[in-house]
CSV table of C-alpha atoms and ligand atoms in Angstrom, one decimal:
chain,number,residue,atom,x,y,z
L,1,UNK,CA,4.1,8.4,-24.3
L,2,UNK,CA,5.6,5.0,-23.9
L,3,UNK,CA,5.2,4.0,-20.2
L,4,UNK,CA,6.7,1.2,-18.1
L,5,UNK,CA,5.0,0.1,-14.9
L,6,UNK,CA,7.2,-1.8,-12.4
L,7,UNK,CA,5.6,-4.6,-10.4
L,8,UNK,CA,3.2,-7.5,-10.9
L,9,UNK,CA,0.3,-7.5,-8.4
L,10,UNK,CA,-3.2,-6.3,-8.1
L,11,UNK,CA,-2.1,-2.8,-7.4
L,12,UNK,CA,-0.1,-2.7,-10.6
L,13,UNK,CA,-3.0,-4.1,-12.5
L,14,UNK,CA,-5.2,-1.2,-11.2
L,15,UNK,CA,-2.4,1.3,-12.1
L,16,UNK,CA,-2.1,-0.2,-15.6
L,17,UNK,CA,-5.8,-0.2,-16.2
L,18,UNK,CA,-6.0,3.5,-15.3
L,19,UNK,CA,-3.0,4.4,-17.3
L,20,UNK,CA,-4.5,2.6,-20.3
L,21,UNK,CA,-7.4,5.1,-20.2
L,22,UNK,CA,-5.0,8.0,-20.4
L,23,UNK,CA,-5.0,10.2,-23.5
L,24,UNK,CA,-1.3,10.6,-23.0
L,25,UNK,CA,-0.3,6.9,-23.0
L,26,UNK,CA,0.3,5.4,-26.4
L,27,UNK,CA,2.1,2.2,-25.3
L,28,UNK,CA,2.2,0.5,-22.0
L,29,UNK,CA,4.7,-2.1,-20.7
L,30,UNK,CA,4.8,-3.9,-17.3
L,31,UNK,CA,7.7,-5.7,-15.7
L,32,UNK,CA,7.2,-8.4,-14.6
L,33,UNK,CA,3.3,-8.1,-14.8
L,34,UNK,CA,0.9,-11.0,-14.6
L,35,UNK,CA,-1.8,-12.8,-16.6
L,36,UNK,CA,-4.4,-10.1,-16.0
L,37,UNK,CA,-2.0,-7.2,-16.6
L,38,UNK,CA,-1.1,-8.8,-19.9
L,39,UNK,CA,-4.6,-7.7,-21.2
L,40,UNK,CA,-3.7,-4.0,-20.5
L,41,UNK,CA,0.1,-3.9,-21.1
L,42,UNK,CA,2.9,-5.8,-22.8
L,43,UNK,CA,4.4,-7.8,-19.9
L,44,UNK,CA,8.1,-8.6,-19.5
L,45,UNK,CA,8.0,-11.5,-17.2
L,46,UNK,CA,11.7,-12.1,-17.2
L,47,UNK,CA,12.5,-8.7,-15.5
L,48,UNK,CA,11.9,-8.8,-11.8
L,49,UNK,CA,10.7,-5.7,-10.0
L,50,UNK,CA,13.6,-5.9,-7.6
L,51,UNK,CA,16.3,-6.1,-10.3
L,52,UNK,CA,17.0,-2.4,-10.6
L,53,UNK,CA,19.7,-2.9,-13.2
L,54,UNK,CA,17.4,-4.9,-15.4
L,55,UNK,CA,14.6,-2.4,-15.1
L,56,UNK,CA,16.9,0.5,-16.1
L,57,UNK,CA,18.2,-1.6,-19.1
L,58,UNK,CA,14.7,-2.5,-20.1
L,59,UNK,CA,13.6,1.2,-20.0
L,60,UNK,CA,16.6,2.2,-22.1
L,61,UNK,CA,16.3,-0.7,-24.6
L,62,UNK,CA,12.6,0.0,-25.1
L,63,UNK,CA,13.2,3.8,-25.1
L,64,UNK,CA,10.3,4.4,-22.7
L,65,UNK,CA,9.4,7.9,-21.9
L,66,UNK,CA,8.3,7.4,-18.3
L,67,UNK,CA,8.5,4.7,-15.6
L,68,UNK,CA,6.1,4.2,-12.8
L,69,UNK,CA,7.8,2.4,-9.9
L,70,UNK,CA,5.0,1.0,-7.7
L,71,UNK,CA,6.3,-1.6,-5.1
L,72,UNK,CA,8.3,-0.8,-2.0
L,73,UNK,CA,11.5,-2.9,-2.7
L,74,UNK,CA,12.6,-1.3,-5.9
L,75,UNK,CA,11.9,2.2,-4.4
L,76,UNK,CA,14.0,1.4,-1.4
L,77,UNK,CA,16.7,0.0,-3.7
L,78,UNK,CA,16.9,3.3,-5.6
L,79,UNK,CA,15.2,2.4,-8.8
L,80,UNK,CA,13.9,5.9,-9.3
L,81,UNK,CA,17.3,7.4,-8.6
L,82,UNK,CA,19.0,5.1,-11.2
L,83,UNK,CA,16.4,5.8,-13.9
L,84,UNK,CA,16.6,9.6,-13.4
L,85,UNK,CA,20.4,9.3,-13.5
L,86,UNK,CA,20.0,7.8,-17.0
L,87,UNK,CA,17.7,10.7,-18.0
L,88,UNK,CA,14.5,8.6,-17.8
L,89,UNK,CA,11.6,10.3,-16.1
L,90,UNK,CA,10.1,8.2,-13.2
L,91,UNK,CA,7.3,8.3,-10.8
L,92,UNK,CA,8.1,7.4,-7.2
L,93,UNK,CA,10.3,8.7,-4.4
L,94,UNK,CA,14.1,8.5,-4.3
L,95,UNK,CA,15.7,5.8,-2.1
L,96,UNK,CA,16.4,8.5,0.5
L,97,UNK,CA,12.7,9.7,0.6
L,98,UNK,CA,11.5,6.1,0.5
L,99,UNK,CA,12.9,5.7,4.0
L,100,UNK,CA,9.6,7.1,5.1
L,101,UNK,CA,8.6,3.5,4.6
L,102,UNK,CA,11.8,1.5,4.5
L,103,UNK,CA,12.9,2.7,8.0
L,104,UNK,CA,10.2,2.9,10.7
L,105,UNK,CA,12.9,4.6,12.9
L,106,UNK,CA,13.6,7.3,10.2
L,107,UNK,CA,9.9,8.2,9.9
L,108,UNK,CA,9.3,8.0,13.7
L,109,UNK,CA,12.2,10.4,14.3
L,110,UNK,CA,10.7,12.8,11.7
L,111,UNK,CA,7.3,12.6,13.4
L,112,UNK,CA,8.9,13.2,16.8
L,113,UNK,CA,11.0,16.1,15.7
L,114,UNK,CA,8.1,17.9,14.0
L,115,UNK,CA,5.4,17.1,16.5
L,116,UNK,CA,3.3,15.0,14.1
L,117,UNK,CA,0.7,12.9,16.1
L,118,UNK,CA,1.8,9.3,16.4
L,119,UNK,CA,2.3,6.6,19.1
L,120,UNK,CA,5.0,7.3,21.7
L,121,UNK,CA,8.0,5.1,21.1
L,122,UNK,CA,11.6,4.2,21.9
L,123,UNK,CA,14.2,2.9,19.6
L,124,UNK,CA,16.7,0.1,20.4
L,125,UNK,CA,19.7,-1.5,18.8
L,126,UNK,CA,20.6,-3.5,21.9
L,127,UNK,CA,18.4,-6.4,22.9
L,128,UNK,CA,19.2,-6.3,26.6
L,129,UNK,CA,18.2,-2.6,26.7
L,130,UNK,CA,15.0,-3.3,24.8
L,131,UNK,CA,14.1,-6.1,27.3
L,132,UNK,CA,14.9,-3.9,30.3
L,133,UNK,CA,12.7,-1.2,28.8
L,134,UNK,CA,9.9,-3.7,28.4
L,135,UNK,CA,10.1,-4.4,32.2
L,136,UNK,CA,9.0,-0.8,32.8
L,137,UNK,CA,6.0,-1.1,30.5
L,138,UNK,CA,2.7,-3.0,30.4
L,139,UNK,CA,0.7,-4.9,27.6
L,140,UNK,CA,-0.7,-4.4,25.1
L,141,UNK,CA,2.5,-3.0,23.5
L,142,UNK,CA,3.7,-2.8,19.9
L,143,UNK,CA,7.1,-4.2,18.7
L,144,UNK,CA,8.3,-3.1,15.2
L,145,UNK,CA,11.2,-4.2,13.2
L,146,UNK,CA,12.9,-1.1,11.6
L,147,UNK,CA,13.1,-2.3,8.0
L,148,UNK,CA,10.9,-3.7,5.3
L,149,UNK,CA,9.5,-7.1,6.4
L,150,UNK,CA,6.7,-7.9,3.9
L,151,UNK,CA,4.1,-6.3,6.3
L,152,UNK,CA,5.1,-8.9,9.0
L,153,UNK,CA,7.5,-6.8,11.0
L,154,UNK,CA,4.9,-5.5,13.4
L,155,UNK,CA,3.7,-7.4,16.5
L,156,UNK,CA,0.9,-6.0,18.6
L,157,UNK,CA,1.7,-8.0,21.8
L,158,UNK,CA,-1.2,-8.7,24.1
L,159,UNK,CA,1.1,-10.0,26.9
L,160,UNK,CA,4.5,-9.0,28.1
L,161,UNK,CA,5.8,-12.5,27.3
L,162,UNK,CA,4.7,-12.1,23.7
L,163,UNK,CA,6.4,-8.7,23.6
L,164,UNK,CA,9.7,-10.2,24.9
L,165,UNK,CA,9.5,-13.1,22.5
L,166,UNK,CA,9.0,-10.7,19.6
L,167,UNK,CA,12.0,-8.6,20.7
L,168,UNK,CA,14.2,-11.8,21.0
L,169,UNK,CA,12.9,-13.2,17.7
L,170,UNK,CA,13.7,-10.0,15.8
L,171,UNK,CA,17.0,-9.0,17.5
L,172,UNK,CA,18.6,-12.4,18.2
L,173,UNK,CA,16.6,-14.9,16.1
L,174,UNK,CA,17.3,-12.8,13.0
L,175,UNK,CA,13.7,-13.5,11.9
L,176,UNK,CA,13.7,-10.4,9.6
L,177,UNK,CA,17.4,-10.3,8.9
L,178,UNK,CA,18.9,-6.8,8.9
L,179,UNK,CA,15.4,-5.4,9.1
L,180,UNK,CA,15.1,-6.5,12.7
L,181,UNK,CA,18.5,-5.5,13.9
L,182,UNK,CA,16.9,-2.3,15.3
L,183,UNK,CA,13.4,-2.3,16.8
L,184,UNK,CA,10.9,0.3,17.9
L,185,UNK,CA,8.8,-0.4,21.1
L,186,UNK,CA,5.7,1.6,20.8
L,187,UNK,CA,2.6,2.5,22.8
L,188,UNK,CA,-0.5,0.7,21.6
L,189,UNK,CA,-3.1,3.0,20.1
L,190,UNK,CA,-6.8,2.2,19.9
L,191,UNK,CA,-9.2,3.2,17.3
L,192,UNK,CA,-10.4,2.5,13.7
L,193,UNK,CA,-7.8,2.6,10.9
L,194,UNK,CA,-8.1,4.6,7.7
L,195,UNK,CA,-5.6,4.8,4.8
L,196,UNK,CA,-5.0,8.1,3.1
L,197,UNK,CA,-3.1,7.8,-0.1
L,198,UNK,CA,-1.7,11.1,-1.2
L,199,UNK,CA,-0.2,12.4,-4.4
L,200,UNK,CA,2.9,14.4,-3.3
L,201,UNK,CA,5.4,16.3,-5.4
L,202,UNK,CA,7.4,17.8,-2.5
L,203,UNK,CA,5.6,21.1,-2.7
L,204,UNK,CA,1.9,20.1,-2.7
L,205,UNK,CA,0.2,17.2,-1.1
L,206,UNK,CA,-3.2,16.0,-2.4
L,207,UNK,CA,-5.1,13.3,-0.6
L,208,UNK,CA,-7.0,10.8,-2.7
L,209,UNK,CA,-10.3,9.3,-1.5
L,210,UNK,CA,-9.7,7.8,2.0
L,211,UNK,CA,-10.0,4.0,2.1
L,212,UNK,CA,-10.1,1.1,4.6
L,213,UNK,CA,-8.2,-2.1,4.4
L,214,UNK,CA,-9.0,-5.4,6.1
L,215,UNK,CA,-5.7,-6.9,7.2
L,216,UNK,CA,-6.7,-10.0,9.2
L,217,UNK,CA,-7.4,-13.2,7.1
L,218,UNK,CA,-10.8,-14.1,8.7
L,219,UNK,CA,-14.1,-12.4,9.3
L,220,UNK,CA,-14.5,-10.1,12.3
L,221,UNK,CA,-10.7,-9.3,12.1
L,222,UNK,CA,-9.7,-12.8,13.3
L,223,UNK,CA,-6.6,-14.8,12.4
L,224,UNK,CA,-3.2,-13.6,11.3
L,225,UNK,CA,-2.4,-10.4,9.4
L,226,UNK,CA,-2.2,-10.6,5.6
L,227,UNK,CA,-1.3,-8.1,2.9
L,228,UNK,CA,-5.0,-7.1,2.9
L,229,UNK,CA,-8.1,-9.1,2.2
L,230,UNK,CA,-10.3,-6.3,0.9
L,231,UNK,CA,-10.8,-2.6,0.8
L,232,UNK,CA,-13.3,0.1,0.1
L,233,UNK,CA,-13.4,3.8,-0.5
L,234,UNK,CA,-14.4,6.5,0.4
L,235,UNK,CA,-14.2,5.7,4.1
L,236,UNK,CA,-17.3,7.1,6.0
L,237,UNK,CA,-15.0,7.4,9.0
L,238,UNK,CA,-13.0,10.1,7.3
L,239,UNK,CA,-15.5,12.8,7.8
L,240,UNK,CA,-14.9,16.4,6.6
L,241,UNK,CA,-13.9,17.3,10.1
L,242,UNK,CA,-11.3,14.4,10.4
L,243,UNK,CA,-10.1,15.2,6.9
L,244,UNK,CA,-9.5,18.8,7.9
L,245,UNK,CA,-7.7,17.8,11.0
L,246,UNK,CA,-5.6,15.3,9.1
L,247,UNK,CA,-4.7,17.9,6.5
L,248,UNK,CA,-3.7,20.5,9.2
L,249,UNK,CA,-2.1,18.3,11.8
L,250,UNK,CA,-0.6,15.5,9.7
L,251,UNK,CA,-0.3,15.9,5.9
L,252,UNK,CA,0.9,19.5,5.7
L,253,UNK,CA,3.2,19.1,8.7
L,254,UNK,CA,4.7,16.0,7.1
L,255,UNK,CA,5.3,17.8,3.8
L,256,UNK,CA,6.9,20.7,5.7
L,257,UNK,CA,9.0,18.3,7.9
L,258,UNK,CA,10.4,16.5,4.8
L,259,UNK,CA,11.2,19.9,3.3
L,260,UNK,CA,12.9,21.1,6.5
L,261,UNK,CA,15.0,17.9,6.5
L,262,UNK,CA,16.1,18.8,3.0
L,263,UNK,CA,14.5,16.0,0.9
L,264,UNK,CA,11.8,15.9,-1.7
L,265,UNK,CA,9.2,13.2,-1.7
L,266,UNK,CA,7.7,12.7,-5.1
L,267,UNK,CA,5.2,9.9,-5.6
L,268,UNK,CA,2.4,8.5,-3.4
L,269,UNK,CA,2.7,9.0,0.3
L,270,UNK,CA,0.6,6.4,2.0
L,271,UNK,CA,-0.5,7.7,5.4
L,272,UNK,CA,-1.9,5.0,7.7
L,273,UNK,CA,-4.0,6.6,10.3
L,274,UNK,CA,-5.5,5.5,13.6
L,275,UNK,CA,-8.6,7.5,14.6
L,276,UNK,CA,-8.0,7.7,18.3
L,277,UNK,CA,-9.9,9.4,21.1
L,278,UNK,CA,-7.5,12.3,20.8
L,279,UNK,CA,-7.8,12.6,17.0
L,280,UNK,CA,-6.0,11.1,14.0
L,281,UNK,CA,-2.5,9.7,14.6
L,282,UNK,CA,0.0,8.2,12.2
L,283,UNK,CA,0.4,4.4,12.4
L,284,UNK,CA,2.8,4.2,9.5
L,285,UNK,CA,3.8,5.9,6.3
L,286,UNK,CA,4.4,3.9,3.1
L,287,UNK,CA,6.2,5.3,0.1
L,288,UNK,CA,3.8,4.0,-2.5
L,289,UNK,CA,0.2,3.1,-3.4
L,290,UNK,CA,-1.4,0.6,-1.0
L,291,UNK,CA,-2.5,-2.9,-2.0
L,292,UNK,CA,-5.5,-3.6,-2.0
L,293,UNK,CA,-6.5,0.0,-1.3
L,294,UNK,CA,-5.5,1.1,-4.8
L,295,UNK,CA,-7.9,-1.4,-6.3
L,296,UNK,CA,-10.7,0.5,-4.6
L,297,UNK,CA,-9.4,4.1,-4.9
L,298,UNK,CA,-8.2,4.3,-8.5
L,299,UNK,CA,-11.5,3.2,-10.0
L,300,UNK,CA,-13.0,6.3,-8.4
L,301,UNK,CA,-10.5,8.6,-10.1
L,302,UNK,CA,-12.0,10.7,-12.8
L,303,UNK,CA,-8.8,12.6,-13.8
L,304,UNK,CA,-6.0,11.3,-16.1
L,305,UNK,CA,-3.6,9.3,-13.9
L,306,UNK,CA,-0.7,9.8,-16.3
L,307,UNK,CA,-1.2,13.6,-16.2
L,308,UNK,CA,-1.0,13.4,-12.4
L,309,UNK,CA,2.1,11.3,-12.5
L,310,UNK,CA,3.8,13.6,-14.9
L,311,UNK,CA,2.8,16.6,-12.7
L,312,UNK,CA,4.1,14.9,-9.6
L,313,UNK,CA,7.5,14.1,-11.3
L,314,UNK,CA,7.7,17.7,-12.6
L,315,UNK,CA,6.5,19.3,-9.3
L,316,UNK,CA,3.5,21.0,-10.9
L,317,UNK,CA,0.8,19.1,-8.9
L,318,UNK,CA,-0.5,22.4,-7.5
L,319,UNK,CA,-1.6,23.4,-11.0
L,320,UNK,CA,-4.0,20.4,-11.3
L,321,UNK,CA,-7.5,20.0,-10.0
L,322,UNK,CA,-8.1,16.3,-9.4
L,323,UNK,CA,-11.6,15.0,-9.9
L,324,UNK,CA,-13.3,12.0,-8.3
L,325,UNK,CA,-16.4,10.0,-9.1
L,326,UNK,CA,-19.3,10.6,-6.7
L,327,UNK,CA,-19.5,6.8,-5.9
L,328,UNK,CA,-18.2,4.1,-3.6
L,329,UNK,CA,-15.9,1.2,-4.6
L,330,UNK,CA,-15.3,-2.1,-2.8
L,331,UNK,CA,-12.6,-4.7,-3.6
L,332,UNK,CA,-12.9,-8.3,-2.3
L,333,UNK,CA,-9.7,-10.3,-2.3
L,334,UNK,CA,-9.8,-13.9,-3.3
L,335,UNK,CA,-7.0,-15.8,-1.7
L,336,UNK,CA,-5.5,-19.2,-1.9
L,337,UNK,CA,-6.6,-21.6,0.9
L,338,UNK,CA,-3.9,-21.5,3.7
L,339,UNK,CA,-2.8,-18.0,2.9
L,340,UNK,CA,-1.0,-16.2,4.7
L,341,UNK,CA,0.6,-19.5,5.7
L,342,UNK,CA,1.4,-22.3,3.2
L,343,UNK,CA,-0.7,-22.7,0.2
L,344,UNK,CA,-0.6,-24.5,-3.1
L,345,UNK,CA,-0.5,-22.8,-6.5
L,346,UNK,CA,-1.5,-24.0,-10.0
L,347,UNK,CA,-5.3,-24.2,-9.3
L,348,UNK,CA,-7.5,-23.7,-12.3
L,349,UNK,CA,-9.5,-20.4,-12.0
L,350,UNK,CA,-13.0,-20.1,-13.6
L,351,UNK,CA,-15.7,-17.5,-13.6
L,352,UNK,CA,-13.6,-14.3,-14.2
L,353,UNK,CA,-15.5,-13.4,-17.4
L,354,UNK,CA,-18.8,-13.9,-15.6
L,355,UNK,CA,-17.7,-11.7,-12.8
L,356,UNK,CA,-16.8,-9.0,-15.3
L,357,UNK,CA,-20.1,-9.4,-17.1
L,358,UNK,CA,-21.8,-8.8,-13.8
L,359,UNK,CA,-20.2,-5.3,-13.9
L,360,UNK,CA,-17.1,-5.8,-11.7
L,361,UNK,CA,-13.4,-5.3,-12.5
L,362,UNK,CA,-11.2,-8.3,-11.7
L,363,UNK,CA,-7.7,-7.3,-10.8
L,364,UNK,CA,-5.1,-10.1,-11.0
L,365,UNK,CA,-2.7,-10.3,-8.1
L,366,UNK,CA,-1.2,-13.9,-8.2
L,367,UNK,CA,-2.2,-15.6,-11.5
L,368,UNK,CA,-0.5,-17.1,-14.5
L,369,UNK,CA,-1.4,-18.9,-17.6
L,370,UNK,CA,-0.4,-22.6,-17.7
L,371,UNK,CA,-1.4,-24.8,-20.7
L,372,UNK,CA,-3.8,-22.1,-21.8
L,373,UNK,CA,-5.6,-22.1,-18.5
L,374,UNK,CA,-5.7,-19.3,-15.9
L,375,UNK,CA,-4.2,-20.7,-12.7
L,376,UNK,CA,-3.4,-19.4,-9.2
L,377,UNK,CA,0.2,-18.3,-8.6
L,378,UNK,CA,0.2,-16.5,-5.3
L,379,UNK,CA,-1.4,-16.1,-1.9
L,380,UNK,CA,-3.7,-13.2,-2.9
L,381,UNK,CA,-5.0,-14.3,-6.3
L,382,UNK,CA,-7.6,-11.8,-7.5
L,383,UNK,CA,-9.3,-8.6,-6.3
L,384,UNK,CA,-12.9,-8.1,-7.4
L,385,UNK,CA,-13.9,-4.4,-7.4
L,386,UNK,CA,-17.4,-3.0,-8.0
L,387,UNK,CA,-18.7,0.5,-7.9
L,388,UNK,CA,-22.0,1.6,-6.4
L,389,UNK,CA,-23.9,4.7,-5.5
L,390,UNK,CA,-23.5,3.8,-1.9
L,391,UNK,CA,-20.9,1.7,0.0
L,392,UNK,CA,-23.7,-1.0,0.6
L,393,UNK,CA,-24.4,-1.2,-3.2
L,394,UNK,CA,-20.7,-1.4,-4.0
L,395,UNK,CA,-20.1,-4.1,-1.5
L,396,UNK,CA,-23.1,-6.1,-2.6
L,397,UNK,CA,-22.2,-6.1,-6.2
L,398,UNK,CA,-18.5,-6.8,-5.5
L,399,UNK,CA,-19.6,-9.9,-3.6
L,400,UNK,CA,-22.2,-11.0,-6.2
L,401,UNK,CA,-19.4,-10.9,-8.8
L,402,UNK,CA,-16.7,-12.5,-6.6
L,403,UNK,CA,-19.0,-15.4,-5.9
L,404,UNK,CA,-19.0,-16.3,-9.6
L,405,UNK,CA,-15.2,-17.1,-9.4
L,406,UNK,CA,-14.0,-20.5,-8.4
L,407,UNK,CA,-10.7,-22.3,-7.7
L,408,UNK,CA,-9.8,-25.1,-5.4
L,409,UNK,CA,-9.5,-23.8,-1.8
L,410,UNK,CA,-10.6,-20.2,-2.7
L,411,UNK,CA,-11.0,-18.1,0.4
L,412,UNK,CA,-12.5,-14.7,0.8
L,413,UNK,CA,-13.8,-12.7,3.8
L,414,UNK,CA,-17.5,-12.2,3.8
L,415,UNK,CA,-17.5,-9.0,5.9
L,416,UNK,CA,-15.6,-6.5,3.8
L,417,UNK,CA,-17.1,-3.1,4.5
L,418,UNK,CA,-19.9,-4.5,6.7
L,419,UNK,CA,-19.0,-2.5,9.8
L,420,UNK,CA,-19.3,0.7,7.9
L,421,UNK,CA,-22.2,0.1,5.5
A,501,AMP,P1,2.2,-1.4,10.0
A,501,AMP,O1,3.0,-2.4,9.3
A,501,AMP,O2,3.0,-0.3,10.7
A,501,AMP,O3,1.0,-0.9,9.2
A,501,AMP,O4,1.4,-2.1,11.2
A,501,AMP,C1,0.6,-3.2,10.9
A,501,AMP,C2,-0.7,-3.1,11.7
A,501,AMP,O5,-0.3,-3.1,13.1
A,501,AMP,C3,-1.4,-1.7,11.6
A,501,AMP,O6,-2.2,-1.7,10.5
A,501,AMP,C4,-2.1,-1.7,12.9
A,501,AMP,O7,-3.3,-2.4,12.9
A,501,AMP,C5,-1.1,-2.3,13.9
A,501,AMP,N1,-0.3,-1.3,14.6
A,501,AMP,C6,0.8,-0.7,14.2
A,501,AMP,N2,1.3,0.1,15.1
A,501,AMP,C7,0.3,0.2,16.1
A,501,AMP,C8,0.2,0.9,17.3
A,501,AMP,N3,1.1,1.8,17.7
A,501,AMP,N4,-0.9,0.7,18.1
A,501,AMP,C9,-1.9,-0.2,17.7
A,501,AMP,N5,-1.8,-0.9,16.6
A,501,AMP,C10,-0.7,-0.7,15.8
A,502,LIG,N1,-2.6,-2.5,2.4
A,502,LIG,C1,-1.5,-2.2,3.2
A,502,LIG,C2,-0.3,-1.8,2.4
A,502,LIG,O1,-0.4,-1.6,1.2
A,502,LIG,O2,0.7,-1.6,3.0
């Protein structure tokens, strides 16, 4: 099969690497791709992931057999719908089903209606009503913009002043544009967080190895939120007992709820869980693979990813038995100094080959080639993943490899996985 992957980050690099191993894939393209992906796929840098028309045209011109749409924006923009309309098979949810991620109010309403455990919340499209509601509540409290906001639309307010400021900022300040026109005000939950990525074909839901992300930029979960500074899998917090509860109380009820609402979700359903005193509760759904969770989870997959994607698209996932390596994986993100705030690009990167020789896989997130030199071209630059028999072994070898890589201002957390080793 000739396959096109849409996107150009570390997650897409992990997907491309896995697809490259597939016995079904004969040719692999990636739009736009990046300098690392170019080693696994033919990249088409001129086609942006968000340009649905250009993606469909590329798929037609290149006569690809299958398209994997990985990032949130093209999914929300209906990329899969448009491809399928043209008779091109695609992996990922329709724009309607992608509302599980693109509208926090859509997914919250679904959870409320079908009794899926999550934080109590109220929805507001009027700022004065939201502020009046806040007067009846106490901190900490969570304010969420309804729409996609690059992972920045959630404020866990520690004081009521902060909560009010967030509401005003989103609803009046237009900080997130249309995404913030409606907000959710939500009870603050307490507990450890686990990510459960699930293959879902609308009939069957199959969780992958559970993982843990590290969202804050500095050690010990300090500093601002980022897209994710590192991840590992499997999560030791996701015990067989928690896994069973999650399956019975969250995953199957979510599948049934989507079915009852009359839509089919095909793709990866990302279930972000908080393990609270009262059991697992949903923090959020995403309609795609997580980043950087995928860079820790997919290396553990022993089955053919392309076979799974085809089965998801054809709704035959129930016929497959998906195998996983009996190992742990850890991914350390190397970021540009200053990220998630302002940072400079164009810094020369050295040591990638040495890191790979040390046994790690280096996923490129924000890199490019300039004058024959690999340089930084994003906030998150690389993800260094290593496998080990134990989480400790995986973390140690990921760090040993990551420390071989250098660029001006490089920043990584030094405590990925340390709480759970
Ligand atoms: P989200 O974009 O929905 O994943 O939210 C980003 C982060 O905000 C999550 O990973 C949590 O750490 C935190 N968060 C979101 N909702 C809640 C909540 N109701 N209670 C506590 N923390 C939350
Ligand atoms: N790692 C968080 C996300 O992919 O949304």
